[in-house]
Short mmCIF file of C-alpha atoms in Angstrom, two decimals:
data_model
loop_
_atom_site.label_atom_id
_atom_site.label_comp_id
_atom_site.label_asym_id
_atom_site.label_seq_id
_atom_site.Cartn_x
_atom_site.Cartn_y
_atom_site.Cartn_z
CA MET B 225 0.00 0.00 0.00
CA ILE B 226 1.18 3.53 -0.79
CA ARG B 227 0.47 6.35 1.63
CA SER B 228 -1.98 8.89 0.20
CA ALA B 229 0.40 11.81 0.87
CA HIS B 230 3.10 10.18 -1.27
CA MET B 231 0.56 9.36 -3.94
CA TYR B 232 -0.84 12.89 -4.08
CA PHE B 233 2.65 14.36 -4.21
CA GLY B 234 3.77 12.05 -7.04
CA VAL B 235 0.64 12.53 -9.14
CA ALA B 236 0.50 16.28 -8.52
CA LEU B 237 4.16 16.72 -9.44
CA PHE B 238 3.82 14.71 -12.64
CA PHE B 239 0.74 16.55 -13.86
CA ALA B 240 2.19 19.90 -12.84
CA ILE B 241 4.94 19.15 -15.33
CA MET B 242 2.33 18.20 -17.95
CA LEU B 243 0.43 21.43 -17.30
CA ALA B 244 3.68 23.36 -17.70
CA ILE B 245 4.22 21.68 -21.08
CA ALA B 246 0.62 22.45 -22.05
CA HIS B 247 1.16 26.07 -21.01
CA TYR B 248 4.26 26.28 -23.18
CA GLY B 249 2.25 24.88 -26.07
CA ARG B 250 -0.48 27.42 -25.39
CA ARG B 251 2.06 30.24 -25.59
CA ARG B 252 3.16 28.94 -28.99
CA THR B 253 -0.45 28.82 -30.20
CA GLY B 254 -1.60 31.64 -32.43
CA ALA B 255 -5.04 33.13 -32.70
CA GLY B 256 -7.93 31.36 -34.36
CA VAL B 257 -9.85 28.12 -34.34
CA GLU B 258 -7.38 26.12 -36.46
CA GLU B 259 -4.52 27.06 -34.14
CA TYR B 260 -6.41 26.06 -30.99
CA TYR B 261 -7.96 22.81 -32.24
CA LEU B 262 -5.42 21.63 -34.86
CA ALA B 263 -2.11 23.21 -33.82
CA GLY B 264 -2.19 25.22 -37.04
CA ARG B 265 -2.03 21.98 -39.10
CA ARG B 266 1.74 21.88 -38.52
CA MET B 267 2.18 18.73 -36.43
CA GLY B 268 5.34 16.74 -37.20
CA GLY B 269 5.46 12.97 -37.66
CA LEU B 270 6.96 11.99 -34.28
CA VAL B 271 4.63 14.14 -32.17
CA ALA B 272 1.69 13.07 -34.34
CA ALA B 273 2.51 9.38 -33.82
CA LEU B 274 2.87 9.75 -30.06
CA THR B 275 -0.24 11.86 -29.57
CA TYR B 276 -2.31 9.52 -31.78
CA SER B 277 -1.06 6.52 -29.78
CA ALA B 278 -1.63 8.16 -26.41
CA THR B 279 -5.11 9.33 -27.42
CA THR B 280 -6.08 5.88 -28.73
CA TYR B 281 -4.69 3.76 -25.90
CA SER B 282 -6.27 4.76 -22.64
CA ALA B 283 -6.92 3.48 -19.12
CA PHE B 284 -8.99 0.92 -20.96
CA MET B 285 -5.74 -0.93 -21.69
CA MET B 286 -3.84 -1.14 -18.40
CA VAL B 287 -7.02 -1.53 -16.36
CA GLY B 288 -9.77 -2.78 -18.70
CA LEU B 289 -7.81 -5.01 -21.09
CA VAL B 290 -5.70 -6.41 -18.24
CA GLY B 291 -8.98 -7.28 -16.51
CA TYR B 292 -10.36 -8.93 -19.64
CA ALA B 293 -7.17 -10.98 -20.06
CA TRP B 294 -7.48 -11.99 -16.38
CA ALA B 295 -11.05 -13.14 -17.03
CA GLY B 296 -10.77 -14.59 -20.54
CA GLY B 297 -7.14 -15.25 -21.35
CA VAL B 298 -5.53 -14.72 -24.76
CA GLY B 299 -8.87 -13.97 -26.38
CA ALA B 300 -8.39 -10.45 -25.03
CA MET B 301 -5.31 -10.05 -27.20
CA GLY B 302 -7.20 -11.38 -30.22
CA PHE B 303 -9.96 -8.87 -29.70
CA GLU B 304 -7.51 -5.97 -29.34
CA LEU B 305 -5.32 -7.05 -32.28
CA THR B 306 -8.43 -7.21 -34.46
CA TYR B 307 -8.94 -3.56 -33.59
CA LEU B 308 -5.32 -2.76 -34.42
CA ILE B 309 -5.53 -4.48 -37.80
CA GLY B 310 -8.83 -2.77 -38.57
CA THR B 311 -7.41 0.60 -37.63
CA GLY B 312 -4.38 0.08 -39.86
CA LEU B 313 -6.55 -0.84 -42.83
CA LEU B 314 -8.98 2.02 -42.33
CA LEU B 315 -6.23 4.57 -41.89
CA LEU B 316 -4.55 3.46 -45.11
CA ILE B 317 -7.81 4.21 -46.90
CA PHE B 318 -9.19 7.22 -45.06
CA ALA B 319 -6.25 9.08 -43.49
CA PRO B 320 -4.91 10.61 -46.74
CA ARG B 321 -8.43 11.62 -47.76
CA MET B 322 -9.10 13.24 -44.40
CA LEU B 323 -5.85 15.17 -44.49
CA LEU B 324 -6.49 16.40 -48.04
CA ALA B 325 -10.13 17.28 -47.37
CA GLY B 326 -9.10 19.24 -44.31
CA ARG B 327 -6.65 21.32 -46.33
CA ILE B 328 -8.99 21.88 -49.28
CA TRP B 329 -11.99 23.07 -47.26
CA GLY B 330 -10.35 24.21 -44.00
CA LEU B 331 -12.13 21.54 -41.97
CA VAL B 332 -11.72 21.66 -38.19
CA SER B 333 -13.79 18.66 -37.07
CA PRO B 334 -14.78 15.28 -38.55
CA SER B 335 -18.45 16.29 -38.36
CA GLU B 336 -17.71 19.32 -40.50
CA LEU B 337 -16.55 16.94 -43.23
CA LEU B 338 -20.01 15.30 -43.21
CA ALA B 339 -21.75 18.68 -43.29
CA LYS B 340 -19.62 19.74 -46.27
CA ARG B 341 -20.03 16.52 -48.23
CA TYR B 342 -23.81 16.24 -47.74
CA GLY B 343 -24.45 19.98 -48.09
CA SER B 344 -26.30 20.20 -44.79
CA PRO B 345 -25.26 21.74 -41.45
CA ALA B 346 -27.87 19.47 -39.82
CA VAL B 347 -25.77 16.41 -40.73
CA GLY B 348 -22.74 17.81 -38.91
CA ALA B 349 -24.85 18.91 -35.95
CA LEU B 350 -26.43 15.47 -35.52
CA ALA B 351 -23.07 13.72 -35.80
CA SER B 352 -21.71 16.02 -33.10
CA LEU B 353 -24.70 15.38 -30.85
CA ILE B 354 -24.28 11.61 -31.17
CA CYS B 355 -20.61 11.94 -30.27
CA LEU B 356 -21.51 14.04 -27.24
CA LEU B 357 -23.94 11.42 -25.96
CA PHE B 358 -21.96 8.26 -26.64
CA LEU B 359 -18.54 9.51 -25.64
CA VAL B 360 -19.65 10.20 -22.07
CA PRO B 361 -19.32 6.51 -21.06
CA TYR B 362 -15.96 6.10 -22.80
CA THR B 363 -14.53 9.29 -21.33
CA SER B 364 -15.84 8.38 -17.90
CA VAL B 365 -13.90 5.12 -18.17
CA GLN B 366 -10.69 7.13 -18.06
CA ALA B 367 -11.60 8.87 -14.83
CA GLN B 368 -13.19 5.74 -13.37
CA GLY B 369 -10.13 3.59 -14.05
CA SER B 370 -7.86 6.24 -12.55
CA ALA B 371 -10.01 6.49 -9.43
CA TYR B 372 -9.93 2.69 -9.01
CA LEU B 373 -6.15 2.80 -9.05
CA LEU B 374 -5.77 5.70 -6.62
CA THR B 375 -8.11 4.22 -4.03
CA THR B 376 -6.75 0.66 -4.32
CA LEU B 377 -3.10 1.64 -4.17
CA THR B 378 -3.64 3.74 -1.05
CA GLY B 379 -5.78 1.15 0.71
CA GLY B 380 -8.76 3.47 0.62
CA GLU B 381 -6.96 6.51 2.06
CA ILE B 382 -7.84 8.28 -1.18
CA SER B 383 -11.53 7.65 -1.73
CA TYR B 384 -12.93 6.77 -5.13
CA GLU B 385 -14.82 10.08 -5.20
CA ALA B 386 -11.74 12.17 -4.29
CA GLY B 387 -9.61 10.41 -6.90
CA LEU B 388 -12.34 10.90 -9.49
CA ALA B 389 -12.68 14.62 -8.85
CA PHE B 390 -8.90 15.11 -8.86
CA MET B 391 -8.43 13.34 -12.20
CA ILE B 392 -11.33 15.09 -13.93
CA ALA B 393 -9.93 18.45 -12.83
CA ILE B 394 -6.55 17.56 -14.40
CA ILE B 395 -8.22 16.35 -17.62
CA ALA B 396 -10.31 19.50 -18.00
CA ALA B 397 -7.39 21.82 -17.21
CA LEU B 398 -5.10 20.27 -19.83
CA ALA B 399 -7.78 20.39 -22.53
CA TRP B 400 -9.10 23.87 -21.74
CA TRP B 401 -5.77 25.61 -21.33
CA GLY B 402 -3.43 23.79 -23.70
CA GLY B 403 -5.45 23.47 -26.89
CA MET B 404 -4.28 20.92 -29.47
CA ARG B 405 -0.62 21.94 -29.41
CA GLY B 406 -0.40 21.81 -25.62
CA VAL B 407 -2.33 18.53 -25.49
CA ALA B 408 -0.23 16.99 -28.27
CA TRP B 409 3.07 17.90 -26.62
CA SER B 410 1.98 16.60 -23.22
CA ASP B 411 0.56 13.52 -24.98
CA ALA B 412 3.96 12.84 -26.55
CA ILE B 413 5.67 12.81 -23.15
CA GLN B 414 2.91 10.74 -21.60
CA ALA B 415 2.97 8.19 -24.43
CA LEU B 416 6.66 7.58 -23.74
CA VAL B 417 5.92 7.27 -20.03
CA MET B 418 3.11 4.79 -20.79
CA ILE B 419 5.18 2.40 -22.89
CA ILE B 420 8.44 2.66 -20.91
CA THR B 421 6.88 2.14 -17.47
CA ALA B 422 4.65 -0.72 -18.65
CA THR B 423 7.54 -2.53 -20.34
CA ALA B 424 9.89 -2.10 -17.37
CA LEU B 425 7.32 -3.25 -14.82
CA LEU B 426 6.35 -6.31 -16.86
CA ALA B 427 9.99 -7.36 -17.22
CA LEU B 428 10.53 -6.86 -13.47
CA MET B 429 7.45 -8.88 -12.52
CA ILE B 430 8.12 -11.76 -14.89
CA GLN B 431 11.65 -12.10 -13.53
CA SER B 432 11.06 -11.47 -9.81
CA ILE B 433 7.74 -13.29 -9.34
CA PHE B 434 7.93 -16.10 -11.91
CA GLY B 435 11.69 -16.51 -12.44
CA GLY B 436 11.74 -15.58 -16.11
CA LEU B 437 9.58 -15.79 -19.24
CA GLY B 438 10.07 -19.54 -19.72
CA ALA B 439 9.03 -20.29 -16.15
CA PHE B 440 6.05 -17.94 -16.53
CA VAL B 441 4.79 -19.75 -19.65
CA SER B 442 5.35 -23.16 -18.04
CA ARG B 443 3.33 -22.14 -15.01
CA ILE B 444 0.41 -20.96 -17.15
CA GLU B 445 0.45 -24.24 -19.07
CA ALA B 446 0.48 -26.20 -15.84
CA GLU B 447 -1.94 -24.19 -13.68
CA ALA B 448 -4.28 -22.39 -16.09
CA PRO B 449 -4.05 -23.82 -19.63
CA GLU B 450 -7.56 -22.55 -20.37
CA LEU B 451 -6.10 -19.02 -20.48
CA LEU B 452 -4.15 -19.97 -23.61
CA SER B 453 -7.16 -20.94 -25.71
CA VAL B 454 -10.36 -19.37 -26.95
CA PRO B 455 -13.09 -19.06 -25.65
CA GLY B 456 -11.07 -19.26 -22.41
CA PRO B 457 -12.23 -19.87 -18.81
CA ASN B 458 -15.98 -20.43 -18.52
CA ALA B 459 -16.28 -19.73 -22.27
CA PHE B 460 -15.68 -16.06 -21.51
CA PHE B 461 -14.82 -15.13 -25.09
CA ASN B 462 -17.76 -16.91 -26.70
CA PHE B 463 -18.51 -15.91 -30.28
CA PRO B 464 -21.30 -13.37 -29.54
CA ARG B 465 -19.12 -11.56 -26.99
CA PHE B 466 -16.09 -11.57 -29.29
CA LEU B 467 -18.13 -10.30 -32.24
CA GLY B 468 -19.90 -7.70 -30.11
CA LEU B 469 -16.56 -6.37 -28.90
CA THR B 470 -14.63 -6.40 -32.16
CA ILE B 471 -17.12 -4.90 -34.62
CA PRO B 472 -17.41 -1.55 -32.79
CA TRP B 473 -13.66 -1.50 -32.12
CA PHE B 474 -12.79 -2.31 -35.75
CA PHE B 475 -14.20 1.04 -36.91
CA PHE B 476 -12.80 3.09 -34.01
CA ALA B 477 -10.44 5.11 -36.22
CA ILE B 478 -13.26 6.70 -38.24
CA THR B 479 -16.02 6.89 -35.63
CA ASN B 480 -14.20 8.43 -32.64
CA PRO B 481 -13.60 12.15 -33.25
CA GLN B 482 -10.65 12.44 -30.87
CA VAL B 483 -8.60 10.25 -33.21
CA SER B 484 -10.11 11.11 -36.60
CA GLN B 485 -9.61 14.82 -35.86
CA ARG B 486 -5.88 14.17 -35.51
CA LEU B 487 -5.83 13.17 -39.16
CA LEU B 488 -6.39 16.84 -39.96
CA ALA B 489 -3.34 18.09 -38.04
CA PRO B 490 -0.10 16.65 -39.65
CA ARG B 491 1.93 19.14 -41.66
CA SER B 492 2.37 16.86 -44.69
CA MET B 493 1.66 13.46 -46.16
CA ALA B 494 5.09 12.31 -44.96
CA SER B 495 4.21 13.31 -41.39
CA LEU B 496 0.95 11.40 -41.71
CA LYS B 497 2.79 8.25 -42.81
CA TRP B 498 5.16 8.46 -39.84
CA MET B 499 2.19 8.93 -37.57
CA LEU B 500 0.58 5.72 -38.82
CA ARG B 501 3.77 3.65 -38.64
CA GLY B 502 4.56 4.82 -35.13
CA PHE B 503 1.02 4.13 -33.95
CA LEU B 504 0.99 0.55 -35.28
CA ILE B 505 4.30 -0.28 -33.58
CA PHE B 506 3.18 1.30 -30.32
CA GLY B 507 -0.17 -0.48 -30.45
CA LEU B 508 1.29 -3.93 -31.01
CA LEU B 509 3.74 -3.60 -28.11
CA TYR B 510 1.17 -2.16 -25.72
CA THR B 511 -1.39 -4.86 -26.53
CA VAL B 512 1.05 -7.70 -25.86
CA ILE B 513 2.23 -6.07 -22.62
CA CYS B 514 -1.31 -5.57 -21.26
CA THR B 515 -2.30 -9.13 -22.13
CA LEU B 516 0.73 -10.51 -20.29
CA PHE B 517 -0.16 -8.42 -17.25
CA GLY B 518 -3.64 -9.97 -17.31
CA LEU B 519 -2.33 -13.53 -17.58
CA SER B 520 0.21 -13.02 -14.78
CA SER B 521 -2.40 -11.46 -12.50
CA ARG B 522 -4.66 -14.52 -12.99
CA LEU B 523 -1.89 -16.76 -11.71
CA ILE B 524 -1.32 -14.53 -8.69
CA TYR B 525 -5.00 -13.78 -7.97
CA PRO B 526 -7.18 -16.70 -9.14
CA SER B 527 -10.23 -15.00 -7.61
CA LEU B 528 -11.17 -11.30 -7.65
CA PRO B 529 -14.46 -9.46 -7.02
CA SER B 530 -14.05 -7.69 -10.37
CA PRO B 531 -11.62 -8.22 -13.27
CA ASP B 532 -10.97 -4.46 -13.28
CA LEU B 533 -9.17 -4.87 -9.94
CA ALA B 534 -6.43 -7.11 -11.38
CA MET B 535 -3.97 -4.32 -12.19
CA PRO B 536 -4.64 -2.24 -9.07
CA LYS B 537 -4.07 -5.33 -6.90
CA LEU B 538 -0.78 -6.09 -8.64
CA LEU B 539 0.49 -2.58 -8.10
CA SER B 540 -0.64 -2.34 -4.50
CA GLU B 541 0.58 -5.74 -3.28
CA LYS B 542 3.34 -7.08 -5.55
CA VAL B 543 5.32 -4.00 -6.56
CA PRO B 544 7.50 -1.76 -4.35
CA PRO B 545 5.79 1.62 -3.68
CA PRO B 546 8.27 3.78 -5.65
CA ILE B 547 7.87 1.55 -8.71
CA SER B 548 4.10 1.51 -8.24
CA ILE B 549 3.98 5.29 -8.27
CA VAL B 550 6.08 5.50 -11.44
CA THR B 551 3.92 2.87 -13.15
CA LEU B 552 0.81 4.65 -11.97
CA MET B 553 2.00 7.74 -13.80
CA GLY B 554 2.00 5.74 -17.02
CA ILE B 555 -1.53 4.45 -16.47
CA LEU B 556 -2.89 7.83 -15.44
CA SER B 557 -1.15 9.32 -18.47
CA ALA B 558 -3.07 6.91 -20.68
CA ALA B 559 -6.34 7.99 -19.09
CA VAL B 560 -5.65 11.71 -19.20
CA THR B 561 -4.38 11.83 -22.79
CA THR B 562 -7.50 10.12 -24.09
CA ALA B 563 -9.95 12.11 -22.00
CA ASP B 564 -8.50 15.58 -22.62
CA SER B 565 -8.38 14.85 -26.36
CA ILE B 566 -12.05 13.84 -26.30
CA LEU B 567 -13.05 17.02 -24.46
CA LEU B 568 -11.07 19.12 -26.91
CA SER B 569 -12.66 17.40 -29.92
CA LEU B 570 -16.17 17.69 -28.50
CA GLY B 571 -15.58 21.37 -27.82
CA SER B 572 -14.56 21.91 -31.44
CA MET B 573 -17.57 19.97 -32.74
CA VAL B 574 -20.12 21.83 -30.66
CA GLY B 575 -18.60 25.20 -31.52
CA ARG B 576 -18.17 24.49 -35.23
CA ASP B 577 -20.98 22.07 -36.09
CA ILE B 578 -23.78 22.90 -33.65
CA TYR B 579 -23.31 26.54 -32.64
CA ARG B 580 -22.43 27.72 -36.14
CA ALA B 581 -25.36 25.72 -37.56
CA ILE B 582 -27.60 27.76 -35.26
CA ARG B 583 -25.68 31.03 -35.79
CA PRO B 584 -24.03 30.88 -39.25
CA GLY B 585 -22.44 34.30 -38.88
CA ALA B 586 -20.70 33.56 -35.56
CA SER B 587 -17.09 34.69 -35.25
CA ASP B 588 -14.06 32.56 -34.36
CA VAL B 589 -14.00 34.23 -30.95
CA GLU B 590 -17.58 33.14 -30.25
CA GLU B 591 -16.88 29.63 -31.52
CA LEU B 592 -13.87 29.25 -29.25
CA ARG B 593 -15.80 30.59 -26.29
CA VAL B 594 -18.54 28.01 -26.84
CA GLY B 595 -16.00 25.20 -27.31
CA LYS B 596 -14.20 26.04 -24.07
CA ALA B 597 -17.51 26.17 -22.21
CA VAL B 598 -18.34 22.71 -23.54
CA ILE B 599 -15.05 21.37 -22.11
CA ILE B 600 -16.07 22.53 -18.62
CA LEU B 601 -19.65 21.27 -18.97
CA MET B 602 -18.47 17.89 -20.21
CA ALA B 603 -16.10 17.62 -17.23
CA LEU B 604 -19.06 18.17 -14.89
CA ALA B 605 -21.10 15.59 -16.81
CA LEU B 606 -18.27 13.06 -16.44
CA LEU B 607 -18.15 13.69 -12.71
CA ALA B 608 -21.87 13.02 -12.39
CA PHE B 609 -21.83 9.94 -14.65
CA SER B 610 -18.80 8.37 -12.95
CA TRP B 611 -19.71 9.11 -9.33
CA SER B 612 -20.97 5.54 -8.99
CA PRO B 613 -18.97 2.93 -11.02
CA ARG B 614 -21.08 1.49 -13.84
CA GLY B 615 -20.01 -1.93 -15.08
CA LEU B 616 -16.81 -3.31 -16.55
CA ILE B 617 -14.50 -0.76 -18.11
CA VAL B 618 -14.23 -2.69 -21.39
CA GLU B 619 -17.99 -2.98 -21.79
CA LEU B 620 -18.57 0.72 -21.08
CA SER B 621 -15.99 1.48 -23.76
CA VAL B 622 -17.73 -0.81 -26.22
CA LEU B 623 -21.11 0.84 -25.51
CA SER B 624 -19.61 4.10 -26.74
CA SER B 625 -18.11 2.51 -29.83
CA ALA B 626 -21.37 0.67 -30.59
CA GLY B 627 -23.32 3.94 -30.61
CA LEU B 628 -20.70 5.65 -32.74
CA LEU B 629 -21.04 2.91 -35.39
CA ALA B 630 -24.00 4.97 -36.60
CA LEU B 631 -21.44 7.33 -38.16
CA VAL B 632 -19.80 4.65 -40.31
CA PRO B 633 -22.15 4.60 -43.35
CA PRO B 634 -22.25 8.42 -43.76
CA PHE B 635 -18.49 8.63 -43.28
CA VAL B 636 -17.75 5.90 -45.83
CA GLY B 637 -20.34 7.35 -48.18
CA ALA B 638 -18.77 10.77 -47.90
CA PHE B 639 -15.71 9.50 -49.78
CA PHE B 640 -16.97 6.54 -51.80
CA TRP B 641 -20.67 6.87 -52.68
CA ARG B 642 -21.75 9.87 -54.68
CA ARG B 643 -25.41 8.92 -54.35
CA GLY B 644 -25.45 9.42 -50.57
CA THR B 645 -27.76 12.23 -49.45
CA ALA B 646 -28.25 14.42 -46.40
CA LEU B 647 -31.51 12.68 -45.53
CA GLY B 648 -29.78 9.32 -45.82
CA ALA B 649 -26.99 10.46 -43.51
CA ILE B 650 -29.40 11.89 -40.92
CA LEU B 651 -31.69 8.83 -40.82
CA SER B 652 -28.69 6.49 -40.82
CA MET B 653 -27.12 8.15 -37.79
CA ALA B 654 -30.41 8.44 -35.92
CA ALA B 655 -31.42 4.81 -36.57
CA GLY B 656 -28.01 3.36 -35.68
CA ALA B 657 -27.65 5.38 -32.48
CA LEU B 658 -31.19 4.52 -31.35
CA ALA B 659 -30.62 0.83 -32.08
CA ALA B 660 -27.37 0.71 -30.11
CA GLY B 661 -28.66 2.71 -27.17
CA SER B 662 -32.03 0.99 -26.84
CA LEU B 663 -30.59 -2.51 -27.12
CA HIS B 664 -27.88 -1.77 -24.56
CA PHE B 665 -30.15 -0.23 -21.93
CA SER B 666 -32.94 -2.79 -22.43
CA ARG B 667 -30.35 -5.61 -22.19
CA ALA B 668 -31.87 -7.07 -25.35
CA TYR B 669 -29.63 -9.28 -27.50
CA PRO B 670 -31.63 -10.34 -30.60
CA LEU B 671 -30.40 -13.72 -31.86
CA GLY B 672 -27.85 -13.57 -29.03
CA GLN B 673 -25.88 -10.75 -30.67
CA TRP B 674 -24.63 -7.60 -28.94
CA PRO B 675 -25.97 -4.07 -29.74
CA GLY B 676 -22.96 -3.12 -31.87
CA VAL B 677 -23.60 -6.08 -34.17
CA TRP B 678 -27.06 -4.66 -34.93
CA ALA B 679 -26.24 -0.95 -34.98
CA LEU B 680 -24.11 -1.16 -38.13
CA PRO B 681 -26.59 -3.01 -40.41
CA VAL B 682 -29.50 -0.88 -39.16
CA SER B 683 -27.54 2.29 -39.89
CA THR B 684 -26.37 1.01 -43.27
CA MET B 685 -29.85 0.00 -44.44
CA ALA B 686 -31.30 3.36 -43.38
CA PHE B 687 -28.53 5.17 -45.27
CA LEU B 688 -28.98 3.18 -48.48
CA ILE B 689 -32.78 3.31 -48.55
CA ALA B 690 -33.18 6.96 -47.55
CA SER B 691 -30.46 8.05 -49.99
CA ALA B 692 -32.08 6.13 -52.82
CA LEU B 693 -35.41 7.86 -52.12
CA SER B 694 -34.10 11.40 -51.67
CA LYS B 695 -32.41 14.04 -53.79
CA GLN B 696 -28.66 14.15 -54.17
CA PRO B 697 -27.19 17.35 -52.68
CA GLY B 698 -25.73 20.02 -54.91
CA GLY B 699 -21.99 20.33 -55.12
CA VAL B 700 -21.28 16.59 -54.93
CA ASP B 701 -19.46 16.51 -58.26
CA GLU B 702 -17.32 19.48 -57.22
CA PHE B 703 -16.51 17.75 -53.90
CA PHE B 704 -15.27 14.57 -55.56
CA ARG B 705 -13.50 16.42 -58.36
CA ALA B 706 -11.50 18.51 -55.88
CA LEU B 707 -10.66 15.53 -53.69
CA ASP B 708 -9.73 13.25 -56.58
CA GLY B 709 -7.46 15.92 -58.00
CA ALA B 710 -5.70 16.37 -54.67
CA LEU B 711 -5.32 12.58 -54.28
CA ALA B 712 -3.68 12.39 -57.69
CA LYS B 713 -1.10 14.96 -56.60
CA LYS B 714 -0.89 13.87 -52.92
CA ASN B 715 0.82 17.13 -52.10
CA VAL B 716 -0.23 18.74 -48.83
CA ALA B 717 3.16 19.95 -47.60
CA ILE B 718 3.39 23.50 -46.29
#
C-alpha cells in the first residue's frame, strides 16, 4: 500500500509538469480556431505518432484489457489485435483523404466533413450530438479507471470520489488551457511514459515473481491452460461476446472524433505516414504487454471481485511503492491523454458544427468561447456519470463505440458513394444510435448478438434506402472532383 500523501505528491508533481508543457504549447499557439484545435495543421510525424497513440490507448488498456485478459485469457489479445488491424486498414484508406479534405476546405472537425459533403449543417450537428452522448461513457472510463487505481493503491486513504474529482480536474485543465498543441506535446511525453513504465514493470514482474519468461509460460500451461485458448475460462470469449466487442472496435479510427480529428493536423503526407507507422508499432507492443499483465495477474489472484481490480491489486501488493507510483504515472497518463483529447474534440464539434449551424455568422472568438464552455460542462457531466462505477470498463468502452457505429455509413459514403444524401446520412445516424442505445439499456440481445452487431446493419440499411429515395445534394461533383485531383497529386506539404 502507498500512503496517500506520497501518492498525491507524485501525481500532482507529474501533472504539474504536464500542465507546464501544455502552457508552453499554449504560448506557442496563435489566434484562431485552427490554431487552438489543430495546432495550425503543422504537427510533425513523431509528435503526431505519439499523440495519436496516447489518445487511442487509454486506461482501458492497463485496467480494462488487463482485466479482460485476467477473465478470458488470450482472447483479449485477439480482440484488441483485431482492432489494431482494422485501424491500420482504415487509416490506409481514409487518413490521406481526411488530411487532403481538411486542407482543401479548411475543416476543423470530422463532423464538418459530413456537413460539407452532404451539403447540410444538420448532418454535422447530428453527428456532433451523437458523439456528445456516446462519448460520455468512454470518457468516464478514463476517470473511473484512474479512481480505481488511486483508491486501491492507497488502501482506501484516497476515496474513489476524491480520486475521481482530482483526475477530472486535471483532464479539463489540460484540454481547456493547452489546446491541441499543448495537449499533443503533453501527450507525446505521456505516451513515452506509458510504454516505458509498462515494459519495465512487466519485465521486473516476470523475472522477480515467476523466475523468467520460460518459467512464466510453463506455469500458465500447468496451472491455467484454459487461459491460452479461446473461448477461455468459462467460455468467456464466446462468439457473440467476441463479435460484439470487435465490430465496434474495428471502426474506431473513423467513428471516434478524438482520433479522426488528428488526421487533420499533420503538416504533410510524410508526417501522416510516420504517424501511422509509429502508432501501429506502439499499439502492437502495448497490446502484448497488457495481455501478459492480465495472464500473470490470474496466476497470482485466481479470484477477484471484479476483473478491473487485477492491475490495481498487482500494483498495491506485488510492486514496491516507488515503482508503483512510477507505473501509476503511465496508467494515469493513458487515461488523461484520451480524455483531454475527447473534451477538446467535443468542444470543437459543438462550436463548429452545432453553434455555427444555429448562428451561421458567428465569429471565431464566439466559436472558441462556446467550445471552451463545452469542455467545462463535459467535465461536470463526467463527474456526475462516474460518481458511482457502472459496469466493466471494457464494456462501457464498447457501448460508446457501438453507438458511434452509426457514423460509419455516412463517413464511408462521404468518400466513396456519390449517391449518398443528407436525408440518408441523418436517418442512418439516428437509426443506428437509437438501435445501439435501446438494445444496450434494455439488455436485449436479438439472436444472441450484442448491440454493436445490430447498430451497423441498421444504420447502413437506413442510409442506403433513404439516400435512394431522396435528392442528391448540390456540389457533390465538385466535392469529388477537388478531392480526386488532390489525391492524384498527394501534395499537402506546407
